[in-house]
Coordinates of C-alpha atoms in Angstrom, one line a residue:
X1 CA 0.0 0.0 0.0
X2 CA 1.2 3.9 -0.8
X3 CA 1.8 5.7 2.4
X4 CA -0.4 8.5 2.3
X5 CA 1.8 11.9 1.3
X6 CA 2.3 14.6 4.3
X7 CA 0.6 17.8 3.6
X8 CA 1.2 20.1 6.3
X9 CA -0.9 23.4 6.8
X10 CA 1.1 26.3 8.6
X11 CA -1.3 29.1 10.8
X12 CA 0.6 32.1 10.9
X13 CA -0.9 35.6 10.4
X14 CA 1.1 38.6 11.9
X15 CA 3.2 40.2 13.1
X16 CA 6.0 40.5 10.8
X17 CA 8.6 39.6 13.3
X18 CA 6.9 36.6 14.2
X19 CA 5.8 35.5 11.1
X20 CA 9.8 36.5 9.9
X21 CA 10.6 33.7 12.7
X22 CA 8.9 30.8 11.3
X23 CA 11.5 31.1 8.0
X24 CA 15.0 29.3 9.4
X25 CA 12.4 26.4 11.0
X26 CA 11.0 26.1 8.5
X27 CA 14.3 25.8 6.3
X28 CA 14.9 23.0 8.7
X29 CA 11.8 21.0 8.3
X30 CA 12.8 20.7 4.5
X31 CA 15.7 19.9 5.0
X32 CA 15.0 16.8 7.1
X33 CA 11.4 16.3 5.4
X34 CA 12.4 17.2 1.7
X35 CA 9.0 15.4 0.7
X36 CA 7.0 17.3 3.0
X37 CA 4.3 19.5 1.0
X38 CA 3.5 22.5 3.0
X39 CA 1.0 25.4 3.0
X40 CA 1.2 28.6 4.7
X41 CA -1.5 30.9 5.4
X42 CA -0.7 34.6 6.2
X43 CA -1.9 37.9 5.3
X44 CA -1.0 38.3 1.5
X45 CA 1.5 41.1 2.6
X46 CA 3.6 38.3 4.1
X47 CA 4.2 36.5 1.0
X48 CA 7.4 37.7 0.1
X49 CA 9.0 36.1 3.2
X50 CA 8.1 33.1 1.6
X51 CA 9.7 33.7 -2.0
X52 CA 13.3 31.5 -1.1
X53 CA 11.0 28.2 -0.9
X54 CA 10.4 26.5 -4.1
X55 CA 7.1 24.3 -4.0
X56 CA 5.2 25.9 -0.7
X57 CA 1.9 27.1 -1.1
X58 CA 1.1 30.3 0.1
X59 CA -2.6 31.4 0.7
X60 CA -3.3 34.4 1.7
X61 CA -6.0 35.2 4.4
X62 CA -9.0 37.8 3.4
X63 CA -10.0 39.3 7.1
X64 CA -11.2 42.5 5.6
X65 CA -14.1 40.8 3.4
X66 CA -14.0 36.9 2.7
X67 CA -12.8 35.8 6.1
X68 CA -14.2 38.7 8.1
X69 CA -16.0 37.7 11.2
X70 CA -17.3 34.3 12.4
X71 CA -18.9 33.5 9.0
X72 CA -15.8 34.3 7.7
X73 CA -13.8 32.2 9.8
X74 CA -16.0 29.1 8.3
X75 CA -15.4 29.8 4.8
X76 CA -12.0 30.3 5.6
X77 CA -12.2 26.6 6.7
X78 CA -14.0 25.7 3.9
X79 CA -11.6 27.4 1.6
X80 CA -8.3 25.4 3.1
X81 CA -10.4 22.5 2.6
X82 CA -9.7 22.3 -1.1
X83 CA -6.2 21.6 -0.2
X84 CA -5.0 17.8 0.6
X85 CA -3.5 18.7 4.0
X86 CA -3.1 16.2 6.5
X87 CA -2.0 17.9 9.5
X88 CA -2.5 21.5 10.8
X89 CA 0.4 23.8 12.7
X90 CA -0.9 26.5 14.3
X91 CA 1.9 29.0 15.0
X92 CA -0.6 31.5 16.3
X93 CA -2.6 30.3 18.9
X94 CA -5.6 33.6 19.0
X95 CA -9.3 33.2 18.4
X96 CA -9.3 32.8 15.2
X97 CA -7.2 30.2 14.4
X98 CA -8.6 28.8 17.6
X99 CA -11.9 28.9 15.8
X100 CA -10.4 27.5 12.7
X101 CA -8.4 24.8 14.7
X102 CA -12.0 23.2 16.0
X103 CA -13.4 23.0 12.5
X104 CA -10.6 21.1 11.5
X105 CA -10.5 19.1 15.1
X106 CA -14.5 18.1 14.5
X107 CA -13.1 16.8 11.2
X108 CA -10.4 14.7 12.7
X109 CA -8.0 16.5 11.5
X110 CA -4.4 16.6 13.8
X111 CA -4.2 19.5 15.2
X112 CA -1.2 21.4 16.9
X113 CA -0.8 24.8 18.3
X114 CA 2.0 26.4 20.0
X115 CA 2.6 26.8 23.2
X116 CA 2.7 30.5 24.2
X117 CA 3.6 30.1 28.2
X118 CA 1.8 33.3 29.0
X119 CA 1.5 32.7 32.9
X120 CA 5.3 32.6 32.5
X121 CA 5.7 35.8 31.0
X122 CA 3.5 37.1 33.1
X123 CA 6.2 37.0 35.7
X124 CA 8.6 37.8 34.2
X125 CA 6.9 40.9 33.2
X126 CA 5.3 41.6 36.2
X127 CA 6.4 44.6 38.5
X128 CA 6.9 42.6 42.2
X129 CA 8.7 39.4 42.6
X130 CA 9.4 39.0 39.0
X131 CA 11.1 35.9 37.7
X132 CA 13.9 36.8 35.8
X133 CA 14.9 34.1 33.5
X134 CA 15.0 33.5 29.9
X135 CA 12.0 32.6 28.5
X136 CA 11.9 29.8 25.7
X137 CA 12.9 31.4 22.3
X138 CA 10.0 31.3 20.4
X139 CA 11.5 30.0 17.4
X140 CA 11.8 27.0 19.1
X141 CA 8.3 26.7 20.2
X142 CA 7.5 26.8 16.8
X143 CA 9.5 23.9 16.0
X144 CA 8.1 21.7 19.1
X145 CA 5.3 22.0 17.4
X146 CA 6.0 20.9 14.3
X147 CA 7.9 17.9 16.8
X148 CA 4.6 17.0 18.3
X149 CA 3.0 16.6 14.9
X150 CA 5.5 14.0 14.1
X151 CA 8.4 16.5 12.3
X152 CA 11.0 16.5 14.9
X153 CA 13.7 19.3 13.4
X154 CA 17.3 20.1 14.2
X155 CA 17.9 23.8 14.4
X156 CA 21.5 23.1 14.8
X157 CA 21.7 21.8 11.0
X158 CA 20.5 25.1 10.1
X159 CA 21.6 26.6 7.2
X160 CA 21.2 30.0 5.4
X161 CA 21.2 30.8 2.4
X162 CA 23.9 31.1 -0.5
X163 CA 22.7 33.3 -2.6
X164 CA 21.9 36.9 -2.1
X165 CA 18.8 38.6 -3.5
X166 CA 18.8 41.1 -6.4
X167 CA 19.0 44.7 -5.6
X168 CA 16.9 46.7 -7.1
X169 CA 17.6 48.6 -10.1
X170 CA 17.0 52.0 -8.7
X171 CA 18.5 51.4 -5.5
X172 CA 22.0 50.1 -7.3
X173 CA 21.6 54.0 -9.4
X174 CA 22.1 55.8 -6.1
X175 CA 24.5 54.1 -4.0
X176 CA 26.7 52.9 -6.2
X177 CA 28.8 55.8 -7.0
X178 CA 31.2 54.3 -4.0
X179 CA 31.4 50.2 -4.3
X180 CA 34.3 49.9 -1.3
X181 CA 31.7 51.1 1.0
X182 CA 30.1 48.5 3.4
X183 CA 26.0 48.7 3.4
X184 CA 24.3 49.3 7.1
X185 CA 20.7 49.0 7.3
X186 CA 19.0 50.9 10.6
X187 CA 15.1 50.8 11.1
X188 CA 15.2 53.1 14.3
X189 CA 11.3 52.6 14.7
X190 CA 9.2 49.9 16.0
X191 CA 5.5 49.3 17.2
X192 CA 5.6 50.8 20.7
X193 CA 7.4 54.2 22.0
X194 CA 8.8 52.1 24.9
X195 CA 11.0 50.3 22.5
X196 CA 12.5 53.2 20.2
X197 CA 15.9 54.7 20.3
X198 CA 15.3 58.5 21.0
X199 CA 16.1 60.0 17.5
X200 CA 17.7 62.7 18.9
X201 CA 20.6 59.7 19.7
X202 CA 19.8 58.0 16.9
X203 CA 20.9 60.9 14.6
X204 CA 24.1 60.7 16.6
X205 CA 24.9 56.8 15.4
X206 CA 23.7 58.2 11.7
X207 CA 26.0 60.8 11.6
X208 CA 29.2 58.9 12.6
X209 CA 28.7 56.3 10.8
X210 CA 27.5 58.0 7.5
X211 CA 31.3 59.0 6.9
X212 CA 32.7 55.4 6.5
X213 CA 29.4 53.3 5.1
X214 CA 26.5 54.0 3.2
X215 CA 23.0 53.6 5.3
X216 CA 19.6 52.5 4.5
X217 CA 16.9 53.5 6.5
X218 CA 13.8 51.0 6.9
X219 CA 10.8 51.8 7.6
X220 CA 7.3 52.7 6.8
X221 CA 4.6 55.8 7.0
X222 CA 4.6 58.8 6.5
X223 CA 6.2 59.9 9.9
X224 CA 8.6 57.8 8.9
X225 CA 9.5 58.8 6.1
X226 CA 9.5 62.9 6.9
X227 CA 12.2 62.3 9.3
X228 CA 14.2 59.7 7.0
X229 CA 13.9 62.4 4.1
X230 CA 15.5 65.1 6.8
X231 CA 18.7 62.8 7.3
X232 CA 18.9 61.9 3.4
X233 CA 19.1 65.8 3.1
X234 CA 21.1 66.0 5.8
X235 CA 24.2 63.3 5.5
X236 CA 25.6 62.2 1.4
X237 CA 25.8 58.4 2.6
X238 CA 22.0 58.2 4.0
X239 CA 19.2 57.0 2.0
X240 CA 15.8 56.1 2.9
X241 CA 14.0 53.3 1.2
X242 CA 10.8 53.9 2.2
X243 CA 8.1 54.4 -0.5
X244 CA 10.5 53.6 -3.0
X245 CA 10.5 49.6 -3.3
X246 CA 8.4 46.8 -2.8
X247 CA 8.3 44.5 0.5
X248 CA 10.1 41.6 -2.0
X249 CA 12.6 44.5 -2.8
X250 CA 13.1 45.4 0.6
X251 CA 14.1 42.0 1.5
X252 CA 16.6 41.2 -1.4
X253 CA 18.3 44.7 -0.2
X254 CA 18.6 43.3 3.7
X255 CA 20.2 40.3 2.3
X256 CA 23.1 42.3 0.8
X257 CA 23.8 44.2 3.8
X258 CA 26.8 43.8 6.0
X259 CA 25.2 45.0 9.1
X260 CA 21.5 45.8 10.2
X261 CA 21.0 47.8 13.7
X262 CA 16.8 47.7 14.6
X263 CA 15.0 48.1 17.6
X264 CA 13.4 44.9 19.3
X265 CA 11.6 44.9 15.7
X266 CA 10.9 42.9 12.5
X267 CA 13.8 44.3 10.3
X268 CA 16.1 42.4 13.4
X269 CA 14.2 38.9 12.3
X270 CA 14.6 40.0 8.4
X271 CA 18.2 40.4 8.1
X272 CA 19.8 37.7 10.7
X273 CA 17.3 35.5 8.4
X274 CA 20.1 35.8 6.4
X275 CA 22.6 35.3 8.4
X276 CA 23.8 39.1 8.8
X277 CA 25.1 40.6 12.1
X278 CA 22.3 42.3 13.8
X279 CA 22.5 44.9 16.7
X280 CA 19.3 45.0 18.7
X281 CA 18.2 47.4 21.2
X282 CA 16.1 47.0 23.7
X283 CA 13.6 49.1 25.4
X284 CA 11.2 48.3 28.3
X285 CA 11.6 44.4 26.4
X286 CA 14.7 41.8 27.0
X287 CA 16.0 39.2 25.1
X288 CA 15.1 37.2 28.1
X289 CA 11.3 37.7 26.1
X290 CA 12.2 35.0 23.9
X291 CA 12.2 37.5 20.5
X292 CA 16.3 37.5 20.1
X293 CA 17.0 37.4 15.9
X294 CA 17.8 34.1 15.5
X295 CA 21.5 32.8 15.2
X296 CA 22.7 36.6 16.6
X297 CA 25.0 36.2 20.2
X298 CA 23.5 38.2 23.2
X299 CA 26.4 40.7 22.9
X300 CA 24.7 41.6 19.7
X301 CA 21.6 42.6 22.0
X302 CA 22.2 45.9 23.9
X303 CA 19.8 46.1 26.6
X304 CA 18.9 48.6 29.8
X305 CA 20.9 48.1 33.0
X306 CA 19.2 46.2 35.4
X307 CA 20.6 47.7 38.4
X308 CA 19.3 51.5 37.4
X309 CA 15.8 50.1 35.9
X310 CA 14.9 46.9 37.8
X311 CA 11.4 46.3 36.3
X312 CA 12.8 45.6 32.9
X313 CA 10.8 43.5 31.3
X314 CA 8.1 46.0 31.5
X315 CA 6.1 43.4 29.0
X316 CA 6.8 41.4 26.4
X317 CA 5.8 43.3 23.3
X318 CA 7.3 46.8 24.6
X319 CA 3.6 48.5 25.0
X320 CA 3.6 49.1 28.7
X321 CA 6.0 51.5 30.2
X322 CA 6.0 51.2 33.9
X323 CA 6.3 55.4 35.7
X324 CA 9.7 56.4 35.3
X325 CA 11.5 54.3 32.6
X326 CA 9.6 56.4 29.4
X327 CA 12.9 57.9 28.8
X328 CA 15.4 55.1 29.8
X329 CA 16.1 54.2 26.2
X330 CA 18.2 57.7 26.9
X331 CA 20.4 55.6 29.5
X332 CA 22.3 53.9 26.3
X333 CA 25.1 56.2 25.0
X334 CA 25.3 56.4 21.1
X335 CA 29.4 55.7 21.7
X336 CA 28.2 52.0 22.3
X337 CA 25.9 51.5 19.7
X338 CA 28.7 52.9 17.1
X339 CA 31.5 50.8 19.1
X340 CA 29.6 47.8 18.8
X341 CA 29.1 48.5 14.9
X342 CA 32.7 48.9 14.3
X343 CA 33.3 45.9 16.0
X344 CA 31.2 43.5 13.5
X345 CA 32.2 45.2 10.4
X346 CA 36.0 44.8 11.2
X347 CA 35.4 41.2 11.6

């Protein structure tokens, strides 16, 4: 008798940074299951992320019309039914894929969903007797799940990828009137004011290290963008990308860089995707959160002092900023961000 051909379904919808995760375990589990058919549903912006992966599906989640609401959870159901999966991974774990999981469940359908240990970061978040200790990186909850489905994967047999993407065109026009020059990508914003840089400092790091490398701002918005078009204007080696190329674009341009330095933030997850070293700073958040870009060391992380702000983690997702640490960000001097920059690009 034919055994019956894997077809595993992949429940993922935002954010980026976590959704940006799921790429080297994923790598993994074809490596080990080259056979394995997979399908990932996401939000259609998140398709890109995807694009290294010859043979996945990708089907991309309508919550504004088809799959709004209840209703629409059920015709996302049916939808996904069309596909031959056999098994269902659900790397989100909210109401709607909870919603989606039991239609699949009633249907006897395996069903896996990851394990988000919130009691756990509730005290390591929390503001009296918190429990200070690192968290399970949540890369690696992904891939027990994709263990207790009968996929067990090695991330130590990870691998990135050889070839870089294709910089665009337009991009190439501007910046390459200097090729010796090494490429630094900084997105100095992120989702929550507790976990942003002070711009003020962040023009410091931009300035310095403008004279020696050429810099790409990442971002998005219009806010954004007004202050990324003052320091283009401002300093020859800056340019802004935002508004100017697609998300596929923007990816194929992280994977040339020699350096990316983000906030606690999705552009950390995009580029040490590729294996490029990534600074990360930390706000009211911690690497002990369980977010660290994958295959970066913790001195790549800089972080608040403990000593002078005891309550950090203030949460888990940088959104609440305990009474007196709204400016702590202002604790880290620029010296050590540029240090540590220098540092990496001389290796």
């Amino acid at each position: 008798m034919t055994q019956k051909k894997e077809h595993l379904l992949i429940l993922r919808f935002s954010s980026l940074g976590d959704v940006a995760l799921t790429i080297p375990v994923i790598r993994c589990l074809l490596k080990a299951y080259p056979n394995l058919q997979i399908t990932i549903v996401s939000r259609k912006v998140m398709e890109p992320l995807f694009k290294e992966f010859k043979g996945i599906n990708f089907f991309a989640v309508d919550f504004n019309q088809r799959h709004k609401g209840l209703k629409g959870i059920y015709q996302l159901y049916n939808d996904l039914r069309k596909i031959p999966i056999t098994k269902i991974a659900d790397l989100h774990s909210v109401i709607r894929t909870h919603l989606l999981c039991f239609f699949f469940k009633i249907n006897l359908f395996q069903v896996k969903k990851i394990t988000k240990a919130r009691f756990e970061k509730y005290l390591l978040t929390r503001k009296k007797n918190k429990k200070f200790q690192p968290l399970t990186p949540t890369i690696y909850r992904y891939a027990d799940v994709f263990r207790r489905l009968g996929f067990p994967v090695d991330m130590q047999k990870h691998e990135f990828p050889l070839k870089k993407g294709i910089v665009p065109k337009m991009i190439l026009k501007e910046i390459l009137k200097n090729n010796n020059e090494k490429w630094i990508g900084i997105a100095p914003f992120a989702a929550f004011p507790g976990k942003i840089y002070p711009l003020d400092l962040m023009q410091k790091v931009i300035s310095y290290l403008q004279k020696d490398y050429k810099l790409f701002l990442f971002g998005k918005g219009k806010k954004e963008s007004q202050k990324f078009d003052i320091w283009q204007s401002a300093y020859p080696n800056v340019f802004s990308t935002v508004g100017l190329i697609s998300f596929h674009d923007e990816i194929n341009l992280i994977s040339n860089l020699d350096l990316m330095i983000s906030m606690d933030s999705a552009n950390g997850h995009l580029s040490s995707n590729f294996g490029i070293p990534t600074i990360t700073l930390w706000g009211v958040t911690h690497p002990f959160c369980g977010f660290t870009p994958f295959g970066q060391p913790i001195e790549n992380s800089i972080f608040l002092d403990r000593e002078k702000y005891p309550m950090i983690p203030t949460s888990i997702y940088g959104k609440k900023v305990f009474k007196g640490y709204q400016k702590a960000l202002r604790s880290i001097d620029p010296k050590v961000i540029i240090e540590k920059a220098i540092e990496l690009l001389s290796k």
